[in-house]
Short mmCIF file of C-alpha atoms (C1' of nucleotides) in Angstrom, two decimals:
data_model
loop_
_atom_site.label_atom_id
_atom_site.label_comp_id
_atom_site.label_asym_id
_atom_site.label_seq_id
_atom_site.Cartn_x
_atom_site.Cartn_y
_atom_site.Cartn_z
CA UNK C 1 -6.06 23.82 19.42
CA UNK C 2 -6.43 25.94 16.43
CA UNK C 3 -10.04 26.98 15.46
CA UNK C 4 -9.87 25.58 12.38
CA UNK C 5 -8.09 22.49 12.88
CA UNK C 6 -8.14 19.96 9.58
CA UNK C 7 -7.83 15.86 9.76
CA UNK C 8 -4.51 16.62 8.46
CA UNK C 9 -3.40 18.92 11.41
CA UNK C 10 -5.06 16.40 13.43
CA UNK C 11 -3.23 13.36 12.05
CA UNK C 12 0.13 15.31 13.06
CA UNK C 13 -0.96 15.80 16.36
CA UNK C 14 -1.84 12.70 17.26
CA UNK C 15 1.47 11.71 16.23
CA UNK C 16 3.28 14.05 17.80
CA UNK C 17 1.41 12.92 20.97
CA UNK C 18 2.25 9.43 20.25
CA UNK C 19 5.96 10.71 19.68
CA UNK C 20 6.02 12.27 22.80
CA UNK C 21 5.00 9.51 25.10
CA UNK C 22 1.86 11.38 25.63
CA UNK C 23 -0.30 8.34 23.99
CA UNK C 24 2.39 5.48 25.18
CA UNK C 25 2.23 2.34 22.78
CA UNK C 26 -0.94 0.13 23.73
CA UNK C 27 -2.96 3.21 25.43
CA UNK C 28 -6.17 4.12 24.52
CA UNK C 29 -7.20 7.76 23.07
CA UNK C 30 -10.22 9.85 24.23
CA UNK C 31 -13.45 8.96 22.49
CA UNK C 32 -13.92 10.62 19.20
CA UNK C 33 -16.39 12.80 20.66
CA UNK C 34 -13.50 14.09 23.39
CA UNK C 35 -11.26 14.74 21.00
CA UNK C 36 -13.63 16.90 18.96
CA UNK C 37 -14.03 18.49 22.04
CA UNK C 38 -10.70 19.04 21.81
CA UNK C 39 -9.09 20.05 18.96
CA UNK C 40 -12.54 22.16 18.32
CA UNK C 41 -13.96 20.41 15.79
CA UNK C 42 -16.51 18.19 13.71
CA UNK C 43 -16.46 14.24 15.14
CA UNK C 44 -16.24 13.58 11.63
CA UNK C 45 -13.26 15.08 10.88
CA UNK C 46 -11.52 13.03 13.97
CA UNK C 47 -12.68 10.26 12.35
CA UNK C 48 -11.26 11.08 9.47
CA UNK C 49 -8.02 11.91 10.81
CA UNK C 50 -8.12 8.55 12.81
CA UNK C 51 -9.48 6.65 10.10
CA UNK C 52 -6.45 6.89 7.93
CA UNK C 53 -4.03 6.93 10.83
CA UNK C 54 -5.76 2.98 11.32
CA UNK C 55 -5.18 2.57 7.50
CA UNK C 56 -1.28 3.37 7.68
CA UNK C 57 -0.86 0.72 10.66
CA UNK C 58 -0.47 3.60 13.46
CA UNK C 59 -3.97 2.86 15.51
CA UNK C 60 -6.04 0.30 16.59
CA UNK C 61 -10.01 0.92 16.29
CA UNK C 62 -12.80 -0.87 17.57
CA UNK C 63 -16.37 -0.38 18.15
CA UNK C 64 -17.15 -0.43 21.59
CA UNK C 65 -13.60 -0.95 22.65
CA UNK C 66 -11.79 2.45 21.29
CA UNK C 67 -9.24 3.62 19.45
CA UNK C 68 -5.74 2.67 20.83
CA UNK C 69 -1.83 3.11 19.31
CA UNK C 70 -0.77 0.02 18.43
CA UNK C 71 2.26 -2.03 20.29
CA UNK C 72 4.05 -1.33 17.28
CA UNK C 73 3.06 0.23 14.29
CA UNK C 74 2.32 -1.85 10.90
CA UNK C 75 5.09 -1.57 9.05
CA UNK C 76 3.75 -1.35 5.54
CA UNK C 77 5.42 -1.05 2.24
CA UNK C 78 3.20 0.07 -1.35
CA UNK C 79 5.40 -0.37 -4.54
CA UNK C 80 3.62 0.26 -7.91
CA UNK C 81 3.95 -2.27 -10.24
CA UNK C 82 4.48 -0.48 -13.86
CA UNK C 83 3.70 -1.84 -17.35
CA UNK C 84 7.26 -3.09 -18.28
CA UNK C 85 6.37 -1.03 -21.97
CA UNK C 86 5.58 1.74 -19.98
CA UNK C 87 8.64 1.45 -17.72
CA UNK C 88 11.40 1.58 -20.32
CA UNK C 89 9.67 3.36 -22.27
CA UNK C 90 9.69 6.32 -19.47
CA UNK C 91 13.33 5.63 -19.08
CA UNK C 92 13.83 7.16 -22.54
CA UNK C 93 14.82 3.19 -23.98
CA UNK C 94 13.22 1.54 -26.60
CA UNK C 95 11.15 -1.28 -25.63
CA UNK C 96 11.13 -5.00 -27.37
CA UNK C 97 8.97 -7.88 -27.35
CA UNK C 98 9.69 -11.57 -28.38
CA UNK C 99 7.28 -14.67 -28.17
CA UNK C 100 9.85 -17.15 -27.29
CA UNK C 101 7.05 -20.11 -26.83
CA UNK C 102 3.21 -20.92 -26.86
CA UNK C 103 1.20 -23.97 -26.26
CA UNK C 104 -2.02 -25.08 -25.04
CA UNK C 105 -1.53 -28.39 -22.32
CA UNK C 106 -3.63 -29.72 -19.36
CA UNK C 107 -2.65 -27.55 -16.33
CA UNK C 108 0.55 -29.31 -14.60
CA UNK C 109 -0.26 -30.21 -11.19
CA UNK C 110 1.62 -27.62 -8.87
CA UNK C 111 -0.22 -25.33 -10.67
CA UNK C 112 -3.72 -26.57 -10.14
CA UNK C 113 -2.93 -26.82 -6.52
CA UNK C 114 -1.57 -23.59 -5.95
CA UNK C 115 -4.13 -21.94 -8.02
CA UNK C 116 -7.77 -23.63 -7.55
CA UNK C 117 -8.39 -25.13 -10.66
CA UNK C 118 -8.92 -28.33 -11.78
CA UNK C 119 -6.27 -31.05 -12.35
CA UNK C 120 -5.95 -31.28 -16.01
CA UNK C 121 -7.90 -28.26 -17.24
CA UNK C 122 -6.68 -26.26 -20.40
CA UNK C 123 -4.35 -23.33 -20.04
CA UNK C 124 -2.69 -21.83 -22.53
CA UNK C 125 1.29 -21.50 -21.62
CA UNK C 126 3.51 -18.33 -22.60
CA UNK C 127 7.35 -17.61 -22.47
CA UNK C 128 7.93 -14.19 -22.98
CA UNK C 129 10.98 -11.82 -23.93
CA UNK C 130 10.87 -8.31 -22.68
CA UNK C 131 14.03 -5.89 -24.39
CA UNK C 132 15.09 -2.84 -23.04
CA UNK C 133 17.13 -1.36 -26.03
CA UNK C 134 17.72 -4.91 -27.55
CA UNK C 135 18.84 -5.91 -24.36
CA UNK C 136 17.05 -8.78 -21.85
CA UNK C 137 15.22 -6.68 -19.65
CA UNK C 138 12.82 -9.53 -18.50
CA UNK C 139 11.36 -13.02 -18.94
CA UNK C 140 7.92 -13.74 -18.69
CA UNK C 141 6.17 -16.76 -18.02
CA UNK C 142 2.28 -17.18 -18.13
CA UNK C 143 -0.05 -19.47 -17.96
CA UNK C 144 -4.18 -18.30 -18.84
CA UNK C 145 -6.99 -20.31 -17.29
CA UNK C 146 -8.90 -21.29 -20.66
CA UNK C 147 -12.24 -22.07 -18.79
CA UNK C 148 -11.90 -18.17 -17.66
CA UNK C 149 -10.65 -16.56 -20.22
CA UNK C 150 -11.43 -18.63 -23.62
CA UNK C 151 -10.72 -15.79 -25.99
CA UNK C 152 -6.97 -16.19 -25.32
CA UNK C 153 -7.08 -19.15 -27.53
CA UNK C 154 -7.00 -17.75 -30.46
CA UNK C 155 -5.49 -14.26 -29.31
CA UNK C 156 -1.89 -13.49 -31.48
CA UNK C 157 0.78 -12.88 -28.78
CA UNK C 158 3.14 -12.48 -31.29
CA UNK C 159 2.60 -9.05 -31.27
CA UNK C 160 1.37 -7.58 -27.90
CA UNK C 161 2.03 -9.05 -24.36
CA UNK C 162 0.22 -11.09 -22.99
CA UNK C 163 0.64 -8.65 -20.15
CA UNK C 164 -1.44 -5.72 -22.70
CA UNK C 165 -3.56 -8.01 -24.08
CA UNK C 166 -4.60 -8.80 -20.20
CA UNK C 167 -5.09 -5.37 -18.92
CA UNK C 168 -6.88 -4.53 -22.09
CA UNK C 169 -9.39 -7.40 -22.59
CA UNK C 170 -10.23 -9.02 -19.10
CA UNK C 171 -10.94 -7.52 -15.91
CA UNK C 172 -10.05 -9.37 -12.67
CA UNK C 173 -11.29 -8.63 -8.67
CA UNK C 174 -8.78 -10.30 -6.60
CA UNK C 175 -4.47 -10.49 -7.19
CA UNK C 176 -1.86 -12.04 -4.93
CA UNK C 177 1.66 -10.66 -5.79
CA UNK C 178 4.85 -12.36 -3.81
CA UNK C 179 8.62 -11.35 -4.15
CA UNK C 180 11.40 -13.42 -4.24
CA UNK C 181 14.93 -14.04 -5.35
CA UNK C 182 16.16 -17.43 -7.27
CA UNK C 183 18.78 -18.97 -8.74
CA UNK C 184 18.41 -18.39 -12.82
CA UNK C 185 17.11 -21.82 -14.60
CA UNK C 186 19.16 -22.81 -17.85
CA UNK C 187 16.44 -21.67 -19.80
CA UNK C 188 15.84 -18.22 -17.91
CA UNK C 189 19.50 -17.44 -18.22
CA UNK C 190 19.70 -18.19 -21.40
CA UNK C 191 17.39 -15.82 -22.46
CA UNK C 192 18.38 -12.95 -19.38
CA UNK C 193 22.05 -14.34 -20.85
CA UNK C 194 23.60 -14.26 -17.35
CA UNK C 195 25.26 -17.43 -16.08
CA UNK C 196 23.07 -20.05 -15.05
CA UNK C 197 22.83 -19.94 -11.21
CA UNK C 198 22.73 -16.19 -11.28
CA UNK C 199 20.49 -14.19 -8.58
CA UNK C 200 17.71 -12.64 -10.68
CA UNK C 201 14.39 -11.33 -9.04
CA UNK C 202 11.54 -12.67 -9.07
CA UNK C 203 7.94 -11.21 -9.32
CA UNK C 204 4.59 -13.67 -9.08
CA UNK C 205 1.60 -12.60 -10.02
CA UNK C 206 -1.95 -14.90 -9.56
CA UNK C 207 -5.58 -13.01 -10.48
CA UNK C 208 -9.16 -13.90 -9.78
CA UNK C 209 -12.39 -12.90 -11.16
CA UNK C 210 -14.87 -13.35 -8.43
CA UNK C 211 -13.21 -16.58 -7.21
CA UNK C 212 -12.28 -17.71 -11.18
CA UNK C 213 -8.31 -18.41 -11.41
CA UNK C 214 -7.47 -16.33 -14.37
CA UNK C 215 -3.70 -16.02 -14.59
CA UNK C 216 -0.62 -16.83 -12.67
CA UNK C 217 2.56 -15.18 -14.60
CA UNK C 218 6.34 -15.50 -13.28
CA UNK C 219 8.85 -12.54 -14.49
CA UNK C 220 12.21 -12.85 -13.70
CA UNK C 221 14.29 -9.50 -14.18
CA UNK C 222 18.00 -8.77 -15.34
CA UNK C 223 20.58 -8.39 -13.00
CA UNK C 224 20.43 -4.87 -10.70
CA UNK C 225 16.59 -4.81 -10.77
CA UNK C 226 15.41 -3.54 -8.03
CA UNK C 227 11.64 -2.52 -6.73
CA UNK C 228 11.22 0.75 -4.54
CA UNK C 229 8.29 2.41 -2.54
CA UNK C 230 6.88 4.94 -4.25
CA UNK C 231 6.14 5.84 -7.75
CA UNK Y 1 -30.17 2.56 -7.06
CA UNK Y 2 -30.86 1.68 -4.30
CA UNK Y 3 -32.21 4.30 -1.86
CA UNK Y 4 -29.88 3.64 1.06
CA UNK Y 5 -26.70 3.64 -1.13
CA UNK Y 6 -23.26 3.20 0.93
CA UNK Y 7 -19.74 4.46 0.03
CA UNK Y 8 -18.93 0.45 -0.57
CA UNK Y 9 -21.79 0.03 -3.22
CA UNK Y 10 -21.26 2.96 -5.24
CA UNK Y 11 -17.39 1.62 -5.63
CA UNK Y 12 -18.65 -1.37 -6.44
CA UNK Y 13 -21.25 -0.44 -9.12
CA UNK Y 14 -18.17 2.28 -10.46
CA UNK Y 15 -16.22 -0.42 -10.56
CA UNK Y 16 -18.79 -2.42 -12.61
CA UNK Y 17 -19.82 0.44 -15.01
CA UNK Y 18 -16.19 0.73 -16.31
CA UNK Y 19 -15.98 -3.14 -16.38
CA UNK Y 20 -19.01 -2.92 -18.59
CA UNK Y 21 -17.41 -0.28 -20.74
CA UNK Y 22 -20.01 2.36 -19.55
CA UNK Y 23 -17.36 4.26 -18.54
CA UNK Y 24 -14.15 2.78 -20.51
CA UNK Y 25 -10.28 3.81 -19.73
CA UNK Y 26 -9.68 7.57 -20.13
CA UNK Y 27 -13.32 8.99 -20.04
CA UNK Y 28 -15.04 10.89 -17.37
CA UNK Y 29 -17.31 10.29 -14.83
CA UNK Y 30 -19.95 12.65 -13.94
CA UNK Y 31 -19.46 15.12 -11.41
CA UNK Y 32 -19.66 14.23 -7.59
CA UNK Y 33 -23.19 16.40 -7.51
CA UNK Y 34 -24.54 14.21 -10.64
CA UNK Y 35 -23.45 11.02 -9.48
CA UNK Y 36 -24.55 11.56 -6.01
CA UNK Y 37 -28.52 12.70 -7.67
CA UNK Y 38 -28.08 9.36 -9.85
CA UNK Y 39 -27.43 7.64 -7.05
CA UNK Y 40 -29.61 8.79 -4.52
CA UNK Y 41 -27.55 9.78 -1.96
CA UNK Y 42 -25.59 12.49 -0.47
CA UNK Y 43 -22.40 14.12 -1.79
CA UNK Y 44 -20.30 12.98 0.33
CA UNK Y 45 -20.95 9.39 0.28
CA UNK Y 46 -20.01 9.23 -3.46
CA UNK Y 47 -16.37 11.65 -3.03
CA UNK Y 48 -15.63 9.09 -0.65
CA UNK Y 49 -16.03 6.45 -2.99
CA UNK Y 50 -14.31 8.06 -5.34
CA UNK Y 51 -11.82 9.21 -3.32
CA UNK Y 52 -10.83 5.42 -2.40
CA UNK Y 53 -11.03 4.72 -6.25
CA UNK Y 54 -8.36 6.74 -6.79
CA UNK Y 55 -6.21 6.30 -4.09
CA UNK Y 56 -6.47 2.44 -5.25
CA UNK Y 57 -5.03 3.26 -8.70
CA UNK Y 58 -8.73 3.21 -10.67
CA UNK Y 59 -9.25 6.78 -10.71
CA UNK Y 60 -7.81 10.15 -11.53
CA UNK Y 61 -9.23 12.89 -9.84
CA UNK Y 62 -8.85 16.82 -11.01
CA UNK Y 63 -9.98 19.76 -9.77
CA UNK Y 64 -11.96 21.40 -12.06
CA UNK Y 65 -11.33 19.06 -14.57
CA UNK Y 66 -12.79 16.17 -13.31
CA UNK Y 67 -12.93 12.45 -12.50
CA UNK Y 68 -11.76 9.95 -15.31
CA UNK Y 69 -10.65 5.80 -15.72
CA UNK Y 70 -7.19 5.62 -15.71
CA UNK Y 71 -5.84 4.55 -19.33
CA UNK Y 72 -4.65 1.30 -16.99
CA UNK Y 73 -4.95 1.66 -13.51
CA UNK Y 74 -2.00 1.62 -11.22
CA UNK Y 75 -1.08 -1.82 -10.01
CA UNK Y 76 -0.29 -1.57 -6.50
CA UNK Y 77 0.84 -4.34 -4.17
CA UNK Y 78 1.03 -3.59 -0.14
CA UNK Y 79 3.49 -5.52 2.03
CA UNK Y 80 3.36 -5.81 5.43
CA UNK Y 81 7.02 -6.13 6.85
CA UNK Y 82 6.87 -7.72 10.21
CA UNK Y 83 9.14 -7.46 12.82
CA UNK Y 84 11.65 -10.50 12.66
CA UNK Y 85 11.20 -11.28 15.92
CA UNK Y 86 7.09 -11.81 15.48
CA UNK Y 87 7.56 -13.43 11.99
CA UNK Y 88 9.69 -16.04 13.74
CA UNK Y 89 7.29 -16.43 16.45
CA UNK Y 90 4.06 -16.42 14.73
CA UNK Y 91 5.13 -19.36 12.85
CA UNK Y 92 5.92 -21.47 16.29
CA UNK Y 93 9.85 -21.17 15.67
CA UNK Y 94 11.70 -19.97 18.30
CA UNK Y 95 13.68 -16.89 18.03
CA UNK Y 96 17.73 -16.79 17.88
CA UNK Y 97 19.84 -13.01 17.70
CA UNK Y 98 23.31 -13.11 17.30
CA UNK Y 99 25.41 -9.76 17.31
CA UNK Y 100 28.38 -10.20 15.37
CA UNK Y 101 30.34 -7.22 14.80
CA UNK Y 102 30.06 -3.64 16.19
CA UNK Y 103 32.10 -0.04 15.41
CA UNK Y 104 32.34 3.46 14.91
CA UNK Y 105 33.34 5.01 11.65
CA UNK Y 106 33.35 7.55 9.59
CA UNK Y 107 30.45 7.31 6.97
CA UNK Y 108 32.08 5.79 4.08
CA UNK Y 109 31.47 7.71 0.75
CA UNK Y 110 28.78 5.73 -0.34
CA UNK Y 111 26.40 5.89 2.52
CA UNK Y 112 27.13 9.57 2.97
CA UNK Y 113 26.06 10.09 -0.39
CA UNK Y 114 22.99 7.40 -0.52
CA UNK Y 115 21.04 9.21 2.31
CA UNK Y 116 22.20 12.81 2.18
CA UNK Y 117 24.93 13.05 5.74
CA UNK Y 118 28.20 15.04 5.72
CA UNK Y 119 30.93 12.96 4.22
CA UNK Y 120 32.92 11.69 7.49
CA UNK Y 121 30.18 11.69 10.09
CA UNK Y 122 30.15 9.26 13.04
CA UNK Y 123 28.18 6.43 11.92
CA UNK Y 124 27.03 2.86 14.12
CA UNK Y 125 27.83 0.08 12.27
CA UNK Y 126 26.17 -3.54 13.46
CA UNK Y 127 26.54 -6.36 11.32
CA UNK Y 128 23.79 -9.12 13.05
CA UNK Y 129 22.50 -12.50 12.59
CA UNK Y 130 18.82 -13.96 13.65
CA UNK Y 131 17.75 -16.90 14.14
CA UNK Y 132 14.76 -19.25 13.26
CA UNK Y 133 15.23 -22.34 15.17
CA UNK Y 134 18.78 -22.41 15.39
CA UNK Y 135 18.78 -21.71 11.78
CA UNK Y 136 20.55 -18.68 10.29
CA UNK Y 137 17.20 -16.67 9.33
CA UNK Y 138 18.28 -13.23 8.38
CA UNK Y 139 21.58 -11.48 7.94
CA UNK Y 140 21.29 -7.91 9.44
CA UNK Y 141 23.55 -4.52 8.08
CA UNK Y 142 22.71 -1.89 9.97
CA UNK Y 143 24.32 2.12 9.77
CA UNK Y 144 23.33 4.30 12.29
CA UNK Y 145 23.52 7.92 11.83
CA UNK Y 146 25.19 9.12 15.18
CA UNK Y 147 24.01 12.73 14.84
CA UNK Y 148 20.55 11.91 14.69
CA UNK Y 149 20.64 8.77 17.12
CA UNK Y 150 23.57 9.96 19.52
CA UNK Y 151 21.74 7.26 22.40
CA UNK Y 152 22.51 4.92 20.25
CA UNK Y 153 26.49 5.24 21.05
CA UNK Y 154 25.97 3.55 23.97
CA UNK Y 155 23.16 1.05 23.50
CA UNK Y 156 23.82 -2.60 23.95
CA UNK Y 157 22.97 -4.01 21.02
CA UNK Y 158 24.09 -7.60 22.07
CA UNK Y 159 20.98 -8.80 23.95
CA UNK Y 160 18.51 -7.06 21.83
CA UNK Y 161 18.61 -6.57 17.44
CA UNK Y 162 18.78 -2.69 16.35
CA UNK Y 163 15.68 -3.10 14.72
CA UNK Y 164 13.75 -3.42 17.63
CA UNK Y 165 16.10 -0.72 19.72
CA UNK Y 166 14.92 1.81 17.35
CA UNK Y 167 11.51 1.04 16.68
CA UNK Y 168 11.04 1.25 20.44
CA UNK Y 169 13.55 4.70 21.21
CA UNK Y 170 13.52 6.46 17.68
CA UNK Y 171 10.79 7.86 15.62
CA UNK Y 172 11.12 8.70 12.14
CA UNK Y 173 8.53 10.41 9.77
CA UNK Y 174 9.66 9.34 6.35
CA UNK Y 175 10.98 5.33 5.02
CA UNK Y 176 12.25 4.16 1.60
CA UNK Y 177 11.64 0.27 0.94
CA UNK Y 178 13.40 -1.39 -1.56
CA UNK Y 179 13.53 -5.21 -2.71
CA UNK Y 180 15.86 -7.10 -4.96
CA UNK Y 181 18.21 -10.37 -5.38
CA UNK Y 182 21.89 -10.09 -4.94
CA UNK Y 183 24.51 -12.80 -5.21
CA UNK Y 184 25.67 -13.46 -1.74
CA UNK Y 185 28.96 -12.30 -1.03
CA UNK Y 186 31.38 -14.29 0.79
CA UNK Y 187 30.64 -12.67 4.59
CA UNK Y 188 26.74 -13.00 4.24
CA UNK Y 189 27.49 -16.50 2.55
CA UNK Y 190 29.17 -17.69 5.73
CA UNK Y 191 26.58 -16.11 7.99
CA UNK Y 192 23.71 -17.43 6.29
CA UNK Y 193 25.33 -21.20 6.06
CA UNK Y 194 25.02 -20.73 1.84
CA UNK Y 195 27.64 -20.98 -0.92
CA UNK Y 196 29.17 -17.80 -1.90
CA UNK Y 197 27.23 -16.35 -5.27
CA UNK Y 198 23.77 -18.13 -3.78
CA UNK Y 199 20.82 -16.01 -4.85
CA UNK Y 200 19.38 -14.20 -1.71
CA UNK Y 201 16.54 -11.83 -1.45
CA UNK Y 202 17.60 -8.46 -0.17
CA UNK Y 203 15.54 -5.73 1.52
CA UNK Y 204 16.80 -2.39 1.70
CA UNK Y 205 15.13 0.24 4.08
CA UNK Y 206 16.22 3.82 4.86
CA UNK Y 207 14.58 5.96 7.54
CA UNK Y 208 14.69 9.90 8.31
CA UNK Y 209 13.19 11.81 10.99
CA UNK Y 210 12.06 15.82 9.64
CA UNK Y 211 15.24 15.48 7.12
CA UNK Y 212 17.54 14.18 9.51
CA UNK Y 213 18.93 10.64 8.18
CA UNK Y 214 18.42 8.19 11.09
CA UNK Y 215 18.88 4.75 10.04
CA UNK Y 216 19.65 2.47 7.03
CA UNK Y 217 19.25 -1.37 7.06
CA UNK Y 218 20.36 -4.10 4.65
CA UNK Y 219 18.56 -7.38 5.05
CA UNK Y 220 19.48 -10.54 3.35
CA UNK Y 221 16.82 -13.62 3.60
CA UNK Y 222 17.96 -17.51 4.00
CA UNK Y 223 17.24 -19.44 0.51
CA UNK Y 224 13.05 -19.47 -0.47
CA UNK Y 225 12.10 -16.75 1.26
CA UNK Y 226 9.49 -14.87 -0.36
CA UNK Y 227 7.80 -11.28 0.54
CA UNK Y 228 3.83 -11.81 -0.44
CA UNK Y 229 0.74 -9.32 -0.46
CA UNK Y 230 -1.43 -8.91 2.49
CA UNK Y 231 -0.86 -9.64 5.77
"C1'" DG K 1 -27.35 -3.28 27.61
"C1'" DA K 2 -24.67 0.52 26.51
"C1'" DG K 3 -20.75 2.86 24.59
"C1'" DT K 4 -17.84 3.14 20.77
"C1'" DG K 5 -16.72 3.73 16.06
"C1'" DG K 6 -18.98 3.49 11.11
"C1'" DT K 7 -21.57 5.82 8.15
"C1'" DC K 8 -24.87 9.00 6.06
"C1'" DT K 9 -27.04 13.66 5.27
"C1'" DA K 10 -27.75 18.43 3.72
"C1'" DG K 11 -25.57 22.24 3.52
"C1'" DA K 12 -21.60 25.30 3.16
"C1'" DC K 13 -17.18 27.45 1.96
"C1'" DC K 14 -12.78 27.06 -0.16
"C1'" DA K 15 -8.70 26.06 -3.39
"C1'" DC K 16 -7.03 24.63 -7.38
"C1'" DG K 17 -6.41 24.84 -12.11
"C1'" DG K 18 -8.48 24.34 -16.95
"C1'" DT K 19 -10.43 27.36 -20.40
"C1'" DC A 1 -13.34 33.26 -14.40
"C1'" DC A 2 -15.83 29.65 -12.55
"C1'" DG A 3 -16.67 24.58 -12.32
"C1'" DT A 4 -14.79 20.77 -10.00
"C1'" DG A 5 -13.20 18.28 -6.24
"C1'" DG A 6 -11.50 18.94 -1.12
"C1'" DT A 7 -12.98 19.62 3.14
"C1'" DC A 8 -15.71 20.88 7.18
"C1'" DT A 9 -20.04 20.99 10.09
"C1'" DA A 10 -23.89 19.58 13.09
"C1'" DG A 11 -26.74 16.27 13.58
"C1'" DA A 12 -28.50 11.62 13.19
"C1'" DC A 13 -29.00 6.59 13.09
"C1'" DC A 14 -26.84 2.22 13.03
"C1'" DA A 15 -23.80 -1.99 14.03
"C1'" DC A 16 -20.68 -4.14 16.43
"C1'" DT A 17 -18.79 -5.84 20.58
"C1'" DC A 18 -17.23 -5.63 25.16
"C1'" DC A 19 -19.00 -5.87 29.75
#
DNA sequence: GAGTGGTCTAGACCACGGT
DNA sequence: CCGTGGTCTAGACCACTCC
């Protein structure tokens, strides 16, 4: 109702109205035009305003059809994934790096499957030591599609991360990140040094450029690690 | 260059120019009224381009100081976290909820102090199982903040999961996600047909409505479950 | 076919915050 | 102070899709 009502104000009441049984789950809203009409302004700041409400899982929009409130709402989650340097490093710690192992071999099989790229082509293969104040913070494991990305070949990962040198030197247009927790592997635990068997979680990481596998990495974090919405 | 320039081909040709090193990590772009002459379009088109840039990480955008390339860009990863019920369903399983233990207490010390309630307040406290096929799917801890959720008191929470009681009866305006891999403890061990120590994948998830603590949720997954990108 | 959202324009005013 | 992005407007054309 106010004169000068922003998309933000609008966003609010629209939820409030939603809130309030006013716009019941599954109902349809006025046209954009109508609510314009209504809360006194521009059809492009509705649109705005219902735009973004769409984007965080709230509405339903379609042409033709309208905008409705969804049965029930998205629930989304956004977690930033830091630069492990960067992480400890904001933490106040001192940050580490070991090589543990590197060698080039034909891809293993579950890994052309499950990343699109032909059985037996080069990758280069990376275990990786991350130290938080000399202590495991995580392992790394990587493996870099050679037909992509050739110049890892002769790239020294003795001294940056794989993980820098990534970022840094090649760009990438599509990523697929999964969650999990497992069991540690002898060789993981050894290196976390928790018990073998111990719950550690585990982050997955694949990237594309335009369609091109580039790099699938597994990092497996020390015990208490934990990921959180937000920053 | 393109005369009819959209918001979608400007971020696309950013994107490219700081691929190219045109624009490399930490430099500036020119202003919204340059870009939008270079271009060919109107100012608007390219703030919303940019605008999307840096809401997706690429970007960081200052008033009066400007637009620049992130040094690296903020890795973000969006999860969609479905209902239990649905993500049963959609995958052709039938559904299963078991309630398994129900009381009022007094919020112990911890959860008082985790999500900001007087120590001592009336909390719900549901302890639930679900199902996927018979199958132990989930193992459900649930606290529910009496004060803020009084209807709640007297909700049957045997024939339908809290989850879906509140997502249907109580709003909330603000949620904290958080993953991570715990050892499972005897209880959830027995619940989720696992040895005791197994590594399961835990989701944590806090809700408040204006201030007001409302809800918080511990979820522990059956063995391989993963949490992936997208929807 | 027609109604809805999706987008673009040209212009304007404002708020923040670096210099 | 004053340049930059943040937002709003009034109008227009277009594209999708449901009827």
């Amino acid at each position: 109702m106010p004169a000068h009502a922003g998309y933000q104000q609008i966003k609010t009441q629209v939820l409030m109205r939603i809130r309030d049984d006013i716009w019941p789950p599954g109902s349809f809203l006025p046209t954009e035009v109508d609510l314009a009409d209504m809360f006194g302004c521009a059809r492009a700041t509705v649109n705005r305003a219902l735009r973004e409400l769409a984007e965080e899982g709230v509405l339903d929009r379609r042409r033709k059809a309208g905008t409705r409130v969804r049965l029930s709402p998205l629930r989304k989650a956004e977690f930033v994934i830091p630069l492990i340097r960067e992480e400890i490093e904001a933490s106040g710690s001192t940050y580490g790096y070991v090589l543990v192992s590197r060698d080039v071999t034909p891809a293993p099989g579950w890994l052309a499957a499950a990343f699109g790229i032909p059985l037996g082509a080069e990758v280069l293969h990376l275990r990786c030591l991350h130290l938080c104040d000399e202590d495991p913070f995580q392992v790394e494991e990587r493996w870099i599609n050679l037909d992509t990305v050739p110049s890892a070949r002769s790239a020294d990962f003795r001294a940056m991360g794989p993980n820098e040198w990534l970022v840094r030197e090649v760009p990438f247009t599509d990523v697929e990140v999964s969650f999990g927790a497992v069991a540690a592997s002898e060789e993981v635990a050894a290196l976390l040094a928790v018990t073998k068997g111990a719950a550690v979680f585990e982050v997955e990481r694949k990237t594309w450029l335009e369609g091109q596998a580039v790099t699938l990495a597994r990092m497996w974090f020390r015990p208490g690690y934990r990921m959180t919405t937000g920053q």
